[in-house]
Structures are given as structure tokens and as C-alpha cells.
mmCIF file of C-alpha atoms in Angstrom:
data_model
loop_
_atom_site.group_PDB
_atom_site.id
_atom_site.type_symbol
_atom_site.label_atom_id
_atom_site.label_comp_id
_atom_site.label_asym_id
_atom_site.label_seq_id
_atom_site.Cartn_x
_atom_site.Cartn_y
_atom_site.Cartn_z
ATOM 1 C CA MET A 122 -99.800 -7.145 -99.100
ATOM 2 C CA THR A 123 -102.420 -6.886 -102.334
ATOM 3 C CA ALA A 124 -101.244 -9.178 -104.703
ATOM 4 C CA PHE A 125 -102.225 -7.880 -108.100
ATOM 5 C CA LYS A 126 -103.559 -9.387 -111.502
ATOM 6 C CA ASP A 127 -101.553 -9.563 -114.485
ATOM 7 C CA VAL A 128 -102.825 -9.061 -118.335
ATOM 8 C CA LYS A 129 -100.922 -9.306 -121.206
ATOM 9 C CA LEU A 130 -99.926 -6.433 -123.261
ATOM 10 C CA GLY A 131 -101.481 -8.207 -126.160
ATOM 11 C CA LYS A 132 -104.828 -8.679 -124.680
ATOM 12 C CA ILE A 133 -104.411 -4.425 -123.759
ATOM 13 C CA ALA A 134 -103.044 -3.108 -126.529
ATOM 14 C CA ASP A 135 -102.649 -3.558 -130.714
ATOM 15 C CA ILE A 136 -98.543 -4.108 -130.972
ATOM 16 C CA LEU A 137 -97.627 -2.715 -134.243
ATOM 17 C CA ASN A 138 -94.385 -2.581 -136.530
ATOM 18 C CA GLY A 139 -93.387 0.316 -138.804
ATOM 19 C CA ILE A 140 -93.145 0.253 -142.698
ATOM 20 C CA PRO A 141 -89.934 -0.810 -143.856
ATOM 21 C CA ASP A 142 -87.135 2.483 -144.283
ATOM 22 C CA SER A 143 -86.424 1.484 -148.179
ATOM 23 C CA LYS A 144 -87.059 4.076 -150.561
ATOM 24 C CA GLN A 145 -89.692 2.672 -153.501
ATOM 25 C CA LEU A 146 -89.049 3.953 -156.981
ATOM 26 C CA GLU A 147 -89.826 7.087 -157.551
ATOM 27 C CA SER A 148 -92.748 6.764 -160.659
ATOM 28 C CA ALA A 149 -91.976 8.731 -163.976
ATOM 29 C CA ASN A 150 -94.341 11.309 -162.235
ATOM 30 C CA LYS A 151 -92.959 12.252 -159.533
ATOM 31 C CA ALA A 152 -96.435 14.166 -158.878
ATOM 32 C CA ASN A 153 -98.064 10.886 -157.843
ATOM 33 C CA MET A 154 -95.310 10.316 -155.245
ATOM 34 C CA ILE A 155 -97.037 10.878 -151.459
ATOM 35 C CA THR A 156 -94.293 12.169 -148.534
ATOM 36 C CA TYR A 157 -95.056 11.455 -145.498
ATOM 37 C CA ASN A 158 -93.321 12.569 -141.968
ATOM 38 C CA PHE A 159 -91.016 9.595 -141.069
ATOM 39 C CA ILE A 160 -89.985 8.714 -137.372
ATOM 40 C CA GLN A 161 -86.686 6.850 -137.202
ATOM 41 C CA PRO A 162 -85.161 4.988 -133.929
ATOM 42 C CA ASN A 163 -82.747 7.442 -134.315
ATOM 43 C CA HIS A 164 -85.244 10.653 -133.783
ATOM 44 C CA LEU A 165 -86.046 10.114 -130.587
ATOM 45 C CA GLY A 166 -84.571 11.410 -127.693
ATOM 46 C CA ILE A 167 -84.151 9.816 -123.650
ATOM 47 C CA PHE A 168 -86.370 12.748 -122.073
ATOM 48 C CA ASN A 169 -89.832 11.181 -124.057
ATOM 49 C CA ASN A 170 -88.917 13.584 -126.671
ATOM 50 C CA ILE A 171 -89.132 13.142 -130.556
ATOM 51 C CA GLN A 172 -86.155 15.517 -131.882
ATOM 52 C CA SER A 173 -86.844 15.421 -135.795
ATOM 53 C CA VAL A 174 -88.283 13.970 -138.340
ATOM 54 C CA SER A 175 -86.932 12.422 -141.588
ATOM 55 C CA GLU A 176 -89.067 12.132 -144.943
ATOM 56 C CA ILE A 177 -90.223 9.323 -147.085
ATOM 57 C CA LYS A 178 -91.933 8.738 -150.645
ATOM 58 C CA ARG A 179 -94.404 6.616 -151.429
ATOM 59 C CA THR A 180 -96.440 5.505 -154.609
ATOM 60 C CA THR A 181 -99.000 4.015 -152.266
ATOM 61 C CA PRO A 182 -100.921 5.319 -149.690
ATOM 62 C CA VAL A 183 -99.837 4.711 -146.005
ATOM 63 C CA ASP A 184 -102.365 2.548 -144.136
ATOM 64 C CA GLU A 185 -104.114 5.535 -141.239
ATOM 65 C CA ASN A 186 -103.126 2.280 -138.827
ATOM 66 C CA TYR A 187 -99.829 3.469 -139.605
ATOM 67 C CA PHE A 188 -99.929 6.966 -138.877
ATOM 68 C CA ILE A 189 -98.846 8.214 -135.444
ATOM 69 C CA ARG A 190 -101.632 9.340 -132.852
ATOM 70 C CA LYS A 191 -101.686 10.590 -129.840
ATOM 71 C CA ASN A 192 -101.080 8.508 -126.644
ATOM 72 C CA ASP A 193 -99.298 5.949 -128.963
ATOM 73 C CA ILE A 194 -96.041 4.470 -127.292
ATOM 74 C CA LEU A 195 -92.893 4.069 -129.564
ATOM 75 C CA LEU A 196 -90.523 1.180 -128.598
ATOM 76 C CA LYS A 197 -87.111 0.350 -130.419
ATOM 77 C CA ARG A 198 -87.194 -3.274 -132.074
ATOM 78 C CA LEU A 199 -83.314 -2.932 -132.354
ATOM 79 C CA ASN A 200 -81.497 -2.575 -128.515
ATOM 80 C CA PRO A 201 -84.584 -1.091 -126.979
ATOM 81 C CA ASP A 202 -83.526 1.312 -124.106
ATOM 82 C CA ALA A 203 -86.505 3.281 -123.432
ATOM 83 C CA ALA A 204 -90.012 4.173 -124.280
ATOM 84 C CA THR A 205 -91.365 7.589 -125.965
ATOM 85 C CA LEU A 206 -95.009 8.540 -125.418
ATOM 86 C CA ILE A 207 -96.951 10.902 -127.875
ATOM 87 C CA ASN A 208 -98.698 13.797 -125.862
ATOM 88 C CA GLU A 209 -99.771 14.969 -128.983
ATOM 89 C CA ASP A 210 -101.093 14.799 -132.426
ATOM 90 C CA ILE A 211 -99.137 14.855 -135.275
ATOM 91 C CA SER A 212 -99.822 14.862 -138.617
ATOM 92 C CA ASN A 213 -99.416 12.538 -141.918
ATOM 93 C CA THR A 214 -96.657 10.911 -139.992
ATOM 94 C CA THR A 215 -95.351 7.115 -139.571
ATOM 95 C CA PHE A 216 -92.955 5.117 -138.332
ATOM 96 C CA SER A 217 -89.975 2.756 -139.362
ATOM 97 C CA SER A 218 -90.381 -0.542 -139.210
ATOM 98 C CA ASN A 219 -87.594 -0.499 -136.695
ATOM 99 C CA LEU A 220 -90.080 0.770 -133.883
ATOM 100 C CA PHE A 221 -92.799 -0.979 -132.612
ATOM 101 C CA VAL A 222 -95.807 1.527 -131.901
ATOM 102 C CA ILE A 223 -98.105 -0.354 -128.866
ATOM 103 C CA ARG A 224 -101.530 1.443 -128.692
ATOM 104 C CA VAL A 225 -103.363 0.962 -125.870
ATOM 105 C CA PHE A 226 -106.770 0.589 -125.402
ATOM 106 C CA LYS A 227 -109.396 2.527 -123.525
ATOM 107 C CA ASP A 228 -109.229 0.907 -120.551
ATOM 108 C CA TYR A 229 -105.344 1.286 -119.270
ATOM 109 C CA CYS A 230 -103.393 4.725 -119.156
ATOM 110 C CA PRO A 231 -100.778 4.839 -121.561
ATOM 111 C CA SER A 232 -98.150 6.757 -119.763
ATOM 112 C CA TYR A 233 -98.363 4.162 -117.096
ATOM 113 C CA ILE A 234 -98.568 1.838 -119.913
ATOM 114 C CA ALA A 235 -95.256 3.284 -121.214
ATOM 115 C CA CYS A 236 -93.463 3.491 -117.585
ATOM 116 C CA LEU A 237 -93.992 -0.447 -117.056
ATOM 117 C CA LEU A 238 -92.341 -0.488 -120.346
ATOM 118 C CA GLU A 239 -89.624 1.532 -119.485
ATOM 119 C CA ASN A 240 -88.862 0.340 -116.315
ATOM 120 C CA HIS A 241 -89.777 -3.541 -115.741
ATOM 121 C CA GLY A 242 -90.886 -4.459 -119.756
ATOM 122 C CA ILE A 243 -87.358 -4.089 -120.932
ATOM 123 C CA THR A 244 -85.408 -5.754 -118.584
ATOM 124 C CA TRP A 245 -88.169 -8.507 -118.711
ATOM 125 C CA LEU A 246 -87.456 -8.316 -122.517
ATOM 126 C CA ASN A 247 -83.617 -8.530 -122.306
ATOM 127 C CA GLY A 248 -84.156 -12.234 -121.076
ATOM 128 C CA ASN A 249 -86.639 -13.271 -124.070
ATOM 129 C CA ILE A 250 -84.528 -11.739 -126.928
ATOM 130 C CA VAL A 251 -84.033 -12.507 -129.937
ATOM 131 C CA GLY A 252 -79.863 -12.961 -130.410
ATOM 132 C CA SER A 253 -79.915 -12.004 -126.581
ATOM 133 C CA ILE A 254 -75.527 -13.098 -127.054
ATOM 134 C CA ALA A 255 -74.646 -10.927 -130.083
ATOM 135 C CA PRO A 256 -73.951 -7.061 -129.326
ATOM 136 C CA ILE A 257 -77.526 -6.057 -131.553
ATOM 137 C CA LYS A 258 -80.706 -7.211 -129.593
ATOM 138 C CA SER A 259 -83.968 -7.526 -131.676
ATOM 139 C CA ILE A 260 -87.754 -7.851 -129.709
ATOM 140 C CA SER A 261 -90.652 -9.107 -131.539
ATOM 141 C CA ILE A 262 -94.069 -8.462 -131.235
ATOM 142 C CA LYS A 263 -94.597 -12.061 -129.946
ATOM 143 C CA ALA A 264 -92.619 -10.879 -127.006
ATOM 144 C CA LEU A 265 -94.206 -7.689 -126.599
ATOM 145 C CA ALA A 266 -97.267 -9.200 -126.673
ATOM 146 C CA GLU A 267 -96.498 -11.279 -123.840
ATOM 147 C CA LEU A 268 -95.395 -8.715 -121.520
ATOM 148 C CA ASP A 269 -97.219 -8.894 -118.043
ATOM 149 C CA ILE A 270 -98.834 -6.297 -117.315
ATOM 150 C CA PRO A 271 -99.956 -5.275 -113.173
ATOM 151 C CA VAL A 272 -104.363 -4.359 -113.290
ATOM 152 C CA ILE A 273 -105.477 -1.562 -110.962
ATOM 153 C CA GLU A 274 -107.105 0.936 -110.071
ATOM 154 C CA TYR A 275 -106.967 3.886 -113.592
ATOM 155 C CA LYS A 276 -106.982 6.877 -110.949
ATOM 156 C CA LYS A 277 -103.522 5.051 -109.663
ATOM 157 C CA GLN A 278 -101.931 3.780 -112.960
ATOM 158 C CA GLU A 279 -102.547 7.686 -114.227
ATOM 159 C CA ALA A 280 -100.964 8.775 -110.680
ATOM 160 C CA ILE A 281 -97.927 6.303 -111.736
ATOM 161 C CA GLY A 282 -97.468 7.557 -115.429
ATOM 162 C CA GLN A 283 -97.633 11.128 -114.319
ATOM 163 C CA MET A 284 -94.480 10.147 -112.151
ATOM 164 C CA TRP A 285 -92.808 8.494 -115.008
ATOM 165 C CA LEU A 286 -93.485 12.003 -116.990
ATOM 166 C CA LEU A 287 -92.253 14.355 -114.440
ATOM 167 C CA CYS A 288 -89.452 12.170 -113.988
ATOM 168 C CA LYS A 289 -88.415 12.693 -117.251
ATOM 169 C CA LYS A 290 -88.648 16.009 -117.251
ATOM 170 C CA ARG A 291 -86.397 16.779 -113.738
ATOM 171 C CA LYS A 292 -84.057 14.515 -115.544
ATOM 172 C CA GLN A 293 -83.850 16.836 -118.834
ATOM 173 C CA LEU A 294 -84.160 19.979 -116.490
ATOM 174 C CA MET A 295 -80.758 18.737 -114.655
ATOM 175 C CA ILE A 296 -79.092 17.896 -117.587
ATOM 176 C CA ASN A 297 -79.531 21.546 -118.813
ATOM 177 C CA LEU A 298 -78.967 23.284 -115.387
ATOM 178 C CA ILE A 299 -75.000 21.346 -115.537
ATOM 179 C CA ALA A 300 -74.541 21.970 -119.102
ATOM 180 C CA GLU A 301 -75.244 25.670 -117.898
ATOM 181 C CA ASP A 302 -73.023 25.740 -114.942
ATOM 182 C CA GLN A 303 -70.380 24.533 -116.936
ATOM 183 C CA ARG A 304 -70.816 27.415 -119.635
ATOM 184 C CA LEU A 305 -70.961 29.637 -116.816
ATOM 185 C CA MET A 306 -67.834 29.112 -115.482
ATOM 186 C CA ALA A 307 -66.090 28.501 -118.552
ATOM 187 C CA ALA A 308 -67.106 31.846 -119.543
ATOM 188 C CA ALA A 309 -65.699 32.700 -115.842
ATOM 189 C CA ILE A 310 -61.947 31.425 -116.188
ATOM 190 C CA LYS A 311 -61.583 32.504 -119.533
ATOM 191 C CA ASN A 312 -62.639 36.010 -118.163
ATOM 192 C CA ILE A 313 -60.351 35.614 -115.496
ATOM 193 C CA THR A 314 -57.111 34.754 -117.682
ATOM 194 C CA GLU A 315 -58.120 36.843 -120.505
ATOM 195 C CA LYS A 316 -57.298 39.834 -118.242
ATOM 196 C CA ASN A 317 -54.086 38.038 -116.533
ATOM 197 C CA VAL A 318 -53.183 37.738 -120.445
ATOM 198 C CA ARG A 319 -53.677 41.438 -120.583
ATOM 199 C CA GLY A 320 -52.051 42.303 -117.583
ATOM 200 C CA GLY A 321 -49.160 40.383 -117.923
ATOM 201 C CA GLN A 322 -48.758 41.989 -121.122
ATOM 202 C CA ASN A 323 -49.029 45.574 -119.463
ATOM 203 C CA ASP A 324 -46.706 44.936 -117.566
ATOM 204 C CA GLY A 325 -44.115 43.648 -120.279
ATOM 205 C CA ASP A 326 -44.782 47.185 -121.864
ATOM 206 C CA TYR A 327 -44.103 49.522 -118.432
ATOM 207 C CA GLN A 328 -40.953 47.519 -118.257
ATOM 208 C CA LYS A 329 -39.386 48.547 -121.937
ATOM 209 C CA ARG A 330 -40.823 52.475 -120.991
ATOM 210 C CA TYR A 331 -38.458 52.205 -117.342
#
């Protein structure tokens, strides 16, 4: 069996913590306020999707490093449960201090790193987490940076990353299919019961007439 060499996540990616959620005091001249799209933990879906964004207004510009880019990986700081890979550019969008962005260097495949973070990294982090006894668990940049990443060929990284993304899509399709089946079943039952009620009423009217 081939033994893979490991590298620390902090050696192959920039790990950024976002900007505070607290609102800055609005200046007297509101025209000086700068508006940004703002991603918070509750905006992240479970299918590698962003369900929505909010807005944040600031008196000072956000550093360009804190704008969300294609191939960024988002991870919750509190109670991490999934990794979210940004598949396309999102303009004028920054992120909360309750999120980390892992920005992988070009020699590594972002979807591979996201897959490892979600399926292996979070389990490892839970054993090295701040406040692991408390209901709310918090991870740190230091813990993320120490995460071991197996080094494999780039093509294999891409293959594993694609498998992870396809798995997400299949789960979403299955859930949507189940929801549609339940909707159709409910509609069929409603149709049958309403016909029975109408039929019973008609029988009563017939008996009254005769």
C-alpha cells in the first residue's frame, strides 16, 4: 500500500477569519457608507450552496483579500459541520468573523481540500476544538493550519473533488425527489377523501328525496 506524504493545511492555503458582524456607526453623510454583500454562517446550505446573503455597511473599505473569490472554501467557526466551495465569482461580497475562508494555493485542488475538510477534517478538529465540552464548539485558525492533508497527484485530487461535488448533487436530488413524492401522495389522498365526502353528501340528499 502506498504511503502518502502529508502536508499541513497552513502550508498550502491562506486561512482567513472574516470581518465582525457588528454594524459600524453610520456617518452623518450616509453617502460615505460603503455597502457590501455579507455571508454569515446561517446563509450556508448543506448542498455546497449559499442560500442567501445579507448586507453590511461600513465607513472604511474592506481589504480586497476579504472579498469572496471563486474556489474559496467556507467553514463555520462555531460548530463546523460542512465545507462550502465557491464555484463561481461573487462580486462585492465579504464574510463574517464567524466564518473561515480557506484559499488553497494553485498546486492543490480546492474541491479535494473541501472534501477532506468536510469528511475528515471536521472529525479531527472536533478532537482539537476549543470548548469541546460546551454545546457550542469553536475552531481556530491555528487548529485548521495544523490539519494534515495527504499529498496526491493533482488529477487524483480533481477526481476525488468531483466525486464529493457529485455526491452533494445526488443528495439534493434525492431529497427533492422524496419531497415531490410526498407532495403527490398528499394530493392523491386529498383527492380521494374529498370525493368520498362529496359522495357521502350526495347519498344523503338521495335518501332525503326518497
